[in-house]
Amino acid sequence: VHYRSILSLRSHIPITFHPLRPPWVIMNDGSSCHAYSRQPFIHDPIQANLGIAQLICLKMTKEGTPEEEARGKIFMLDSRGLLVKSRTNLTEHKLLFAKDMEPCTDLAEVVRRVKPSALIGAAAQPKTFTKEIIEEMSRNNERPVIFALSNPTSKSECSAEEAYKWSNNKAVFASGSPFPKYEQDGHVFEPGQGNNAYIFPAVALGVMCCGSVSIPDDLFLTAAERLSYLVSEKDLEVGRVYPHLSEIQEHSVAVAVAVIERAYELKLATVYPKPENLEEFVRSQLFNTDYPSFIPDTYDYSN
C-alpha cells in the first residue's frame, strides 16, 4: 500500500502542479483512510498505514524537509480517534505521529480542522469517505486527492462515481479495487487501480538481477518514483494516476532498471562487474513465452 500511495501522490503532481512537500498528507486506517494535504492525517494506523506514513516521510526528507517536520505534517486516526499525545494507549510507532491537539474521533471533523489536500483509505472500512467529507475536501482544494485503496470493492471507502460526483469532477481519484469508467457533464474518467502488480514483480526482478543483499524502503521509493514518470499525458487526461495495466511488462522492465541502478548506488548489489546496459541485462533475464509453435513436428512414414 505505501509505495502505491507514493506513486499516486507523485503522479498527481502534473495535474495539480503541487510539489510533494511537508504539510500535505492525511491518512486513515484500521477503520481508516489516509489523506495527503497541507496537513497530514492517518486514521486507525496499522502496519500498512504506518508504512505509508513512513514512506511519505522518506520522500519528503529526500526533498529537503527535516524528518520531524515531515512527521508533523502527517495526521493519523485509528479506531479510537486521532493520534494525539494525550492518549495513553499508543504504541511506539503511533507515538511518532501523535499530535499536540484535542482528541477527536470523527473523520469529518478532523478533515475540517486539518484541511488536508489528500485523503487515503486502506483499512477495509467501507463508505468511510462520505459525501460530507468529499465536499469539504473540495471546498478546501482545487483538486482534492481521494485514494480509496481498500479492496475488495465492497470494502472501498467510496466509489469512483461518488468521488467525482461529490467533488464536482474535481477529485484526483485512485482505488485499490477496479471501478468502471464514469462520465458526467461531458467528462469521461477512467480511474486507475492501485495494484501490487505495478511494483512487486518489478522490484523482485531488479533485486534478483543485481543480487541485492537487502531491500530497504529506499528501493521501493525508487520504484514508485520511476513508475510515476511512466504515467502518460493520455492517462492524466482521463484522470488516471497509474499507467495502463496493458503495458505492465514494459513498465516492469523500466522500474527494475531503476531499482538496480539505485541498488548499485547504495552498494547493495553483488553482481559485478555492473552490466553496461542495464535494460538489455534485465530483458535477458525475462522468461520468454513466445514460441514458434506449440505443436510438435510430425512426420509421415506411411510411404
Tab-separated table of C-alpha atoms in Angstrom:
chain	number	residue	atom	x	y	z
A	1	VAL	CA	0.000	0.000	0.000
A	2	HIS	CA	2.691	2.520	0.941
A	3	TYR	CA	4.523	2.526	-2.397
A	4	ARG	CA	1.191	2.737	-4.243
A	5	SER	CA	0.316	5.869	-2.288
A	6	ILE	CA	3.675	7.447	-3.063
A	7	LEU	CA	3.187	6.592	-6.723
A	8	SER	CA	-0.261	8.171	-6.788
A	9	LEU	CA	0.834	11.272	-4.922
A	10	ARG	CA	3.764	11.761	-7.259
A	11	SER	CA	1.632	11.102	-10.326
A	12	HIS	CA	-0.994	13.685	-9.399
A	13	ILE	CA	1.612	16.477	-9.461
A	14	PRO	CA	1.265	17.140	-13.221
A	15	ILE	CA	-2.481	17.572	-12.653
A	16	THR	CA	-2.356	19.881	-9.631
A	17	PHE	CA	1.091	21.436	-10.071
A	18	HIS	CA	1.901	20.809	-6.397
A	19	PRO	CA	5.328	19.532	-5.327
A	20	LEU	CA	5.321	16.720	-2.770
A	21	ARG	CA	6.168	18.765	0.315
A	22	PRO	CA	5.692	18.643	4.067
A	23	PRO	CA	2.278	19.884	5.068
A	24	TRP	CA	0.111	17.794	2.760
A	25	VAL	CA	-0.685	14.304	3.961
A	26	ILE	CA	-3.661	12.799	5.766
A	27	MET	CA	-4.168	9.118	6.258
A	28	ASN	CA	-6.812	6.959	7.824
A	29	ASP	CA	-6.509	3.236	8.503
A	30	GLY	CA	-7.729	0.467	10.728
A	31	SER	CA	-11.269	1.808	10.331
A	32	SER	CA	-9.420	4.124	8.255
A	33	CYS	CA	-8.358	6.326	5.454
A	34	HIS	CA	-5.338	8.421	4.528
A	35	ALA	CA	-5.058	11.883	3.245
A	36	TYR	CA	-2.422	13.931	1.515
A	37	SER	CA	-2.772	17.580	2.371
A	38	ARG	CA	-1.320	20.751	3.706
A	39	GLN	CA	-1.718	18.965	6.992
A	40	PRO	CA	-1.251	15.158	7.147
A	41	PHE	CA	-3.582	12.717	8.929
A	42	ILE	CA	-3.963	8.936	9.378
A	43	HIS	CA	-6.944	7.067	10.824
A	44	ASP	CA	-6.523	3.856	12.879
A	45	PRO	CA	-2.940	3.176	11.815
A	46	ILE	CA	-1.998	-0.438	11.415
A	47	GLN	CA	1.142	-1.704	9.715
A	48	ALA	CA	0.139	-0.819	6.143
A	49	ASN	CA	-0.826	2.719	7.019
A	50	LEU	CA	2.189	3.291	9.214
A	51	GLY	CA	4.211	2.102	6.244
A	52	ILE	CA	2.517	4.701	4.066
A	53	ALA	CA	3.298	7.428	6.577
A	54	GLN	CA	6.936	6.378	6.913
A	55	LEU	CA	7.474	6.166	3.166
A	56	ILE	CA	5.905	9.584	2.601
A	57	CYS	CA	8.220	10.922	5.303
A	58	LEU	CA	11.164	9.367	3.465
A	59	LYS	CA	10.061	11.054	0.256
A	60	MET	CA	9.697	14.437	1.940
A	61	THR	CA	13.069	14.206	3.696
A	62	LYS	CA	14.714	13.397	0.360
A	63	GLU	CA	13.173	16.624	-0.927
A	64	GLY	CA	14.736	18.576	1.926
A	65	THR	CA	12.146	18.527	4.704
A	66	PRO	CA	13.540	17.743	8.187
A	67	GLU	CA	12.256	14.360	9.406
A	68	GLU	CA	10.471	15.731	12.466
A	69	GLU	CA	8.725	18.369	10.384
A	70	ALA	CA	7.715	15.740	7.830
A	71	ARG	CA	6.135	13.571	10.543
A	72	GLY	CA	4.398	16.649	11.899
A	73	LYS	CA	2.594	17.018	8.611
A	74	ILE	CA	1.055	13.555	8.800
A	75	PHE	CA	-2.106	13.095	10.834
A	76	MET	CA	-3.390	9.627	11.616
A	77	LEU	CA	-6.673	8.359	13.006
A	78	ASP	CA	-7.227	4.891	14.399
A	79	SER	CA	-10.317	3.127	15.742
A	80	ARG	CA	-10.098	5.263	18.891
A	81	GLY	CA	-9.704	8.537	17.031
A	82	LEU	CA	-6.991	10.977	16.084
A	83	LEU	CA	-3.497	10.112	17.298
A	84	VAL	CA	-2.857	12.740	19.961
A	85	LYS	CA	-0.218	12.929	22.666
A	86	SER	CA	-2.755	12.859	25.496
A	87	ARG	CA	-3.740	9.284	24.644
A	88	THR	CA	-2.195	6.590	26.835
A	89	ASN	CA	-2.781	3.590	24.555
A	90	LEU	CA	-0.418	4.423	21.689
A	91	THR	CA	2.377	2.121	20.568
A	92	GLU	CA	5.876	3.441	19.911
A	93	HIS	CA	5.254	3.636	16.160
A	94	LYS	CA	1.991	5.539	16.599
A	95	LEU	CA	3.597	7.970	19.033
A	96	LEU	CA	5.849	9.203	16.230
A	97	PHE	CA	2.780	10.682	14.543
A	98	ALA	CA	0.810	11.789	17.625
A	99	LYS	CA	-0.155	15.467	17.672
A	100	ASP	CA	-0.496	18.008	20.438
A	101	MET	CA	-4.189	18.525	19.725
A	102	GLU	CA	-7.559	17.964	21.321
A	103	PRO	CA	-8.842	14.376	20.891
A	104	CYS	CA	-11.257	13.769	18.034
A	105	THR	CA	-12.963	10.561	16.938
A	106	ASP	CA	-14.804	11.863	13.867
A	107	LEU	CA	-13.065	11.806	10.477
A	108	ALA	CA	-15.245	14.590	9.088
A	109	GLU	CA	-14.295	16.853	11.998
A	110	VAL	CA	-10.597	16.058	11.539
A	111	VAL	CA	-10.870	16.992	7.855
A	112	ARG	CA	-12.488	20.303	8.841
A	113	ARG	CA	-9.720	21.024	11.368
A	114	VAL	CA	-6.728	19.889	9.322
A	115	LYS	CA	-7.938	20.837	5.818
A	116	PRO	CA	-5.929	18.148	4.004
A	117	SER	CA	-5.290	18.170	0.282
A	118	ALA	CA	-5.383	14.367	0.069
A	119	LEU	CA	-7.284	11.588	1.757
A	120	ILE	CA	-6.060	7.984	1.643
A	121	GLY	CA	-8.013	4.991	2.865
A	122	ALA	CA	-6.563	1.490	3.236
A	123	ALA	CA	-8.295	-0.140	6.183
A	124	ALA	CA	-11.154	-2.037	4.554
A	125	GLN	CA	-13.761	0.187	6.205
A	126	PRO	CA	-16.457	0.719	3.544
A	127	LYS	CA	-18.088	4.095	2.898
A	128	THR	CA	-15.660	5.941	5.172
A	129	PHE	CA	-15.376	8.791	2.663
A	130	THR	CA	-18.837	10.288	2.913
A	131	LYS	CA	-20.466	12.978	0.794
A	132	GLU	CA	-19.859	15.471	3.623
A	133	ILE	CA	-16.139	14.673	3.749
A	134	ILE	CA	-15.539	14.814	-0.010
A	135	GLU	CA	-17.486	18.053	-0.311
A	136	GLU	CA	-15.360	19.524	2.484
A	137	MET	CA	-12.205	18.373	0.704
A	138	SER	CA	-13.453	20.069	-2.466
A	139	ARG	CA	-14.115	23.343	-0.688
A	140	ASN	CA	-10.550	23.399	0.622
A	141	ASN	CA	-8.733	22.236	-2.531
A	142	GLU	CA	-8.823	22.975	-6.228
A	143	ARG	CA	-8.049	19.282	-6.935
A	144	PRO	CA	-8.654	17.159	-3.817
A	145	VAL	CA	-6.795	13.842	-3.851
A	146	ILE	CA	-9.038	10.922	-2.904
A	147	PHE	CA	-7.403	7.479	-2.645
A	148	ALA	CA	-9.832	4.697	-1.699
A	149	LEU	CA	-7.285	1.878	-1.674
A	150	SER	CA	-9.158	-0.823	0.229
A	151	ASN	CA	-10.353	-3.940	-1.547
A	152	PRO	CA	-12.415	-5.818	-2.498
A	153	THR	CA	-14.867	-3.318	-3.952
A	154	SER	CA	-17.329	-3.941	-1.114
A	155	LYS	CA	-14.715	-2.566	1.326
A	156	SER	CA	-13.817	0.540	-0.660
A	157	GLU	CA	-14.013	3.848	1.218
A	158	CYS	CA	-16.035	5.294	-1.665
A	159	SER	CA	-16.635	4.550	-5.313
A	160	ALA	CA	-15.120	6.417	-8.235
A	161	GLU	CA	-18.559	7.755	-9.137
A	162	GLU	CA	-19.087	9.100	-5.613
A	163	ALA	CA	-15.671	10.784	-5.533
A	164	TYR	CA	-16.248	12.513	-8.873
A	165	LYS	CA	-19.906	13.382	-8.316
A	166	TRP	CA	-19.486	14.755	-4.794
A	167	SER	CA	-16.423	16.797	-5.781
A	168	ASN	CA	-18.000	18.188	-8.970
A	169	ASN	CA	-15.409	16.319	-11.057
A	170	LYS	CA	-12.531	17.941	-9.147
A	171	ALA	CA	-11.211	14.811	-7.430
A	172	VAL	CA	-7.943	13.143	-8.350
A	173	PHE	CA	-9.082	9.597	-7.662
A	174	ALA	CA	-7.345	6.231	-7.333
A	175	SER	CA	-8.620	2.975	-5.887
A	176	GLY	CA	-7.485	-0.420	-4.735
A	177	SER	CA	-10.457	-2.094	-6.403
A	178	PRO	CA	-11.358	-1.719	-10.091
A	179	PHE	CA	-14.116	0.744	-10.973
A	180	PRO	CA	-15.700	1.294	-14.398
A	181	LYS	CA	-15.423	4.433	-16.494
A	182	TYR	CA	-17.535	7.300	-15.283
A	183	GLU	CA	-18.993	10.095	-17.407
A	184	GLN	CA	-20.529	13.310	-16.147
A	185	ASP	CA	-21.153	16.640	-17.858
A	186	GLY	CA	-19.135	15.566	-20.874
A	187	HIS	CA	-16.144	14.467	-18.789
A	188	VAL	CA	-15.013	10.854	-19.095
A	189	PHE	CA	-12.977	9.449	-16.192
A	190	GLU	CA	-11.087	6.151	-16.166
A	191	PRO	CA	-9.969	5.657	-12.559
A	192	GLY	CA	-6.634	3.945	-12.072
A	193	GLN	CA	-6.327	0.888	-9.872
A	194	GLY	CA	-3.529	0.748	-7.308
A	195	ASN	CA	-2.392	-2.802	-7.953
A	196	ASN	CA	0.533	-4.730	-6.439
A	197	ALA	CA	1.412	-5.847	-9.970
A	198	TYR	CA	2.925	-2.423	-10.631
A	199	ILE	CA	5.665	-2.789	-8.041
A	200	PHE	CA	6.281	-6.205	-6.515
A	201	PRO	CA	7.257	-8.096	-9.705
A	202	ALA	CA	9.451	-5.222	-10.878
A	203	VAL	CA	11.230	-4.823	-7.537
A	204	ALA	CA	11.729	-8.574	-7.290
A	205	LEU	CA	13.108	-8.661	-10.839
A	206	GLY	CA	15.544	-5.860	-10.130
A	207	VAL	CA	16.680	-7.309	-6.809
A	208	MET	CA	17.237	-10.775	-8.296
A	209	CYS	CA	19.070	-9.434	-11.346
A	210	CYS	CA	21.601	-7.448	-9.317
A	211	GLY	CA	21.743	-9.775	-6.291
A	212	SER	CA	20.838	-7.039	-3.813
A	213	VAL	CA	21.758	-8.103	-0.265
A	214	SER	CA	18.693	-6.347	1.194
A	215	ILE	CA	15.561	-4.495	0.099
A	216	PRO	CA	15.319	-1.220	2.052
A	217	ASP	CA	12.433	1.227	1.754
A	218	ASP	CA	14.648	3.332	-0.491
A	219	LEU	CA	14.305	0.748	-3.274
A	220	PHE	CA	10.514	0.774	-3.011
A	221	LEU	CA	10.546	4.569	-3.096
A	222	THR	CA	12.769	4.446	-6.182
A	223	ALA	CA	10.335	2.021	-7.828
A	224	ALA	CA	7.341	4.236	-7.073
A	225	GLU	CA	9.117	7.331	-8.340
A	226	ARG	CA	10.133	5.648	-11.593
A	227	LEU	CA	6.663	4.276	-12.193
A	228	SER	CA	5.093	7.685	-11.602
A	229	TYR	CA	7.050	9.072	-14.557
A	230	LEU	CA	5.560	6.361	-16.769
A	231	VAL	CA	2.118	7.896	-16.347
A	232	SER	CA	1.368	9.411	-19.754
A	233	GLU	CA	-0.473	12.569	-20.753
A	234	LYS	CA	-3.204	10.312	-22.104
A	235	ASP	CA	-3.539	8.730	-18.657
A	236	LEU	CA	-3.762	12.117	-16.974
A	237	GLU	CA	-6.379	13.349	-19.449
A	238	VAL	CA	-8.819	10.740	-18.154
A	239	GLY	CA	-7.826	11.235	-14.520
A	240	ARG	CA	-5.734	8.079	-14.234
A	241	VAL	CA	-2.691	8.438	-11.950
A	242	TYR	CA	-1.340	4.974	-12.744
A	243	PRO	CA	-0.102	3.801	-16.149
A	244	HIS	CA	-2.362	1.396	-18.005
A	245	LEU	CA	-2.008	-2.229	-16.927
A	246	SER	CA	-1.839	-3.352	-20.563
A	247	GLU	CA	1.756	-2.056	-20.621
A	248	ILE	CA	2.732	-3.780	-17.392
A	249	GLN	CA	5.689	-5.778	-18.723
A	250	GLU	CA	7.397	-2.753	-20.272
A	251	HIS	CA	6.735	-0.767	-17.114
A	252	SER	CA	8.220	-3.575	-15.023
A	253	VAL	CA	11.429	-3.519	-17.051
A	254	ALA	CA	11.760	0.247	-16.593
A	255	VAL	CA	11.133	0.020	-12.851
A	256	ALA	CA	13.530	-2.920	-12.447
A	257	VAL	CA	16.280	-0.931	-14.182
A	258	ALA	CA	15.745	1.973	-11.773
A	259	VAL	CA	15.816	-0.384	-8.786
A	260	ILE	CA	19.075	-1.945	-9.977
A	261	GLU	CA	20.684	1.439	-10.542
A	262	ARG	CA	19.740	2.510	-7.023
A	263	ALA	CA	20.967	-0.775	-5.547
A	264	TYR	CA	24.406	-0.148	-7.068
A	265	GLU	CA	24.384	3.428	-5.731
A	266	LEU	CA	23.631	2.104	-2.246
A	267	LYS	CA	26.310	-0.610	-2.643
A	268	LEU	CA	23.741	-3.351	-2.125
A	269	ALA	CA	24.277	-5.121	-5.454
A	270	THR	CA	26.540	-8.173	-5.629
A	271	VAL	CA	26.593	-8.799	-9.385
A	272	TYR	CA	29.908	-7.488	-10.708
A	273	PRO	CA	31.026	-6.107	-12.974
A	274	LYS	CA	27.963	-3.933	-13.262
A	275	PRO	CA	26.279	-4.561	-16.635
A	276	GLU	CA	26.916	-1.717	-19.056
A	277	ASN	CA	23.390	-1.775	-20.453
A	278	LEU	CA	21.002	-2.464	-17.587
A	279	GLU	CA	17.900	-2.612	-19.754
A	280	GLU	CA	19.439	-5.245	-22.030
A	281	PHE	CA	20.598	-7.129	-18.948
A	282	VAL	CA	17.109	-7.133	-17.413
A	283	ARG	CA	15.454	-8.198	-20.652
A	284	SER	CA	17.897	-11.083	-20.975
A	285	GLN	CA	16.654	-12.422	-17.616
A	286	LEU	CA	12.972	-12.391	-18.551
A	287	PHE	CA	11.164	-15.628	-19.257
A	288	ASN	CA	10.074	-15.554	-22.885
A	289	THR	CA	6.701	-17.141	-23.536
A	290	ASP	CA	6.847	-16.669	-27.311
A	291	TYR	CA	7.293	-19.988	-29.105
A	292	PRO	CA	7.333	-20.631	-32.881
A	293	SER	CA	4.732	-23.345	-32.327
A	294	PHE	CA	3.255	-25.432	-29.544
A	295	ILE	CA	2.605	-28.292	-31.961
A	296	PRO	CA	5.452	-30.808	-32.153
A	297	ASP	CA	6.921	-31.725	-35.513
A	298	THR	CA	5.355	-34.863	-37.030
A	299	TYR	CA	6.457	-36.999	-39.956
A	300	ASP	CA	4.522	-39.300	-42.245
A	301	TYR	CA	6.323	-42.644	-42.780
A	302	SER	CA	3.408	-44.411	-44.434
A	303	ASN	CA	5.167	-44.354	-47.798
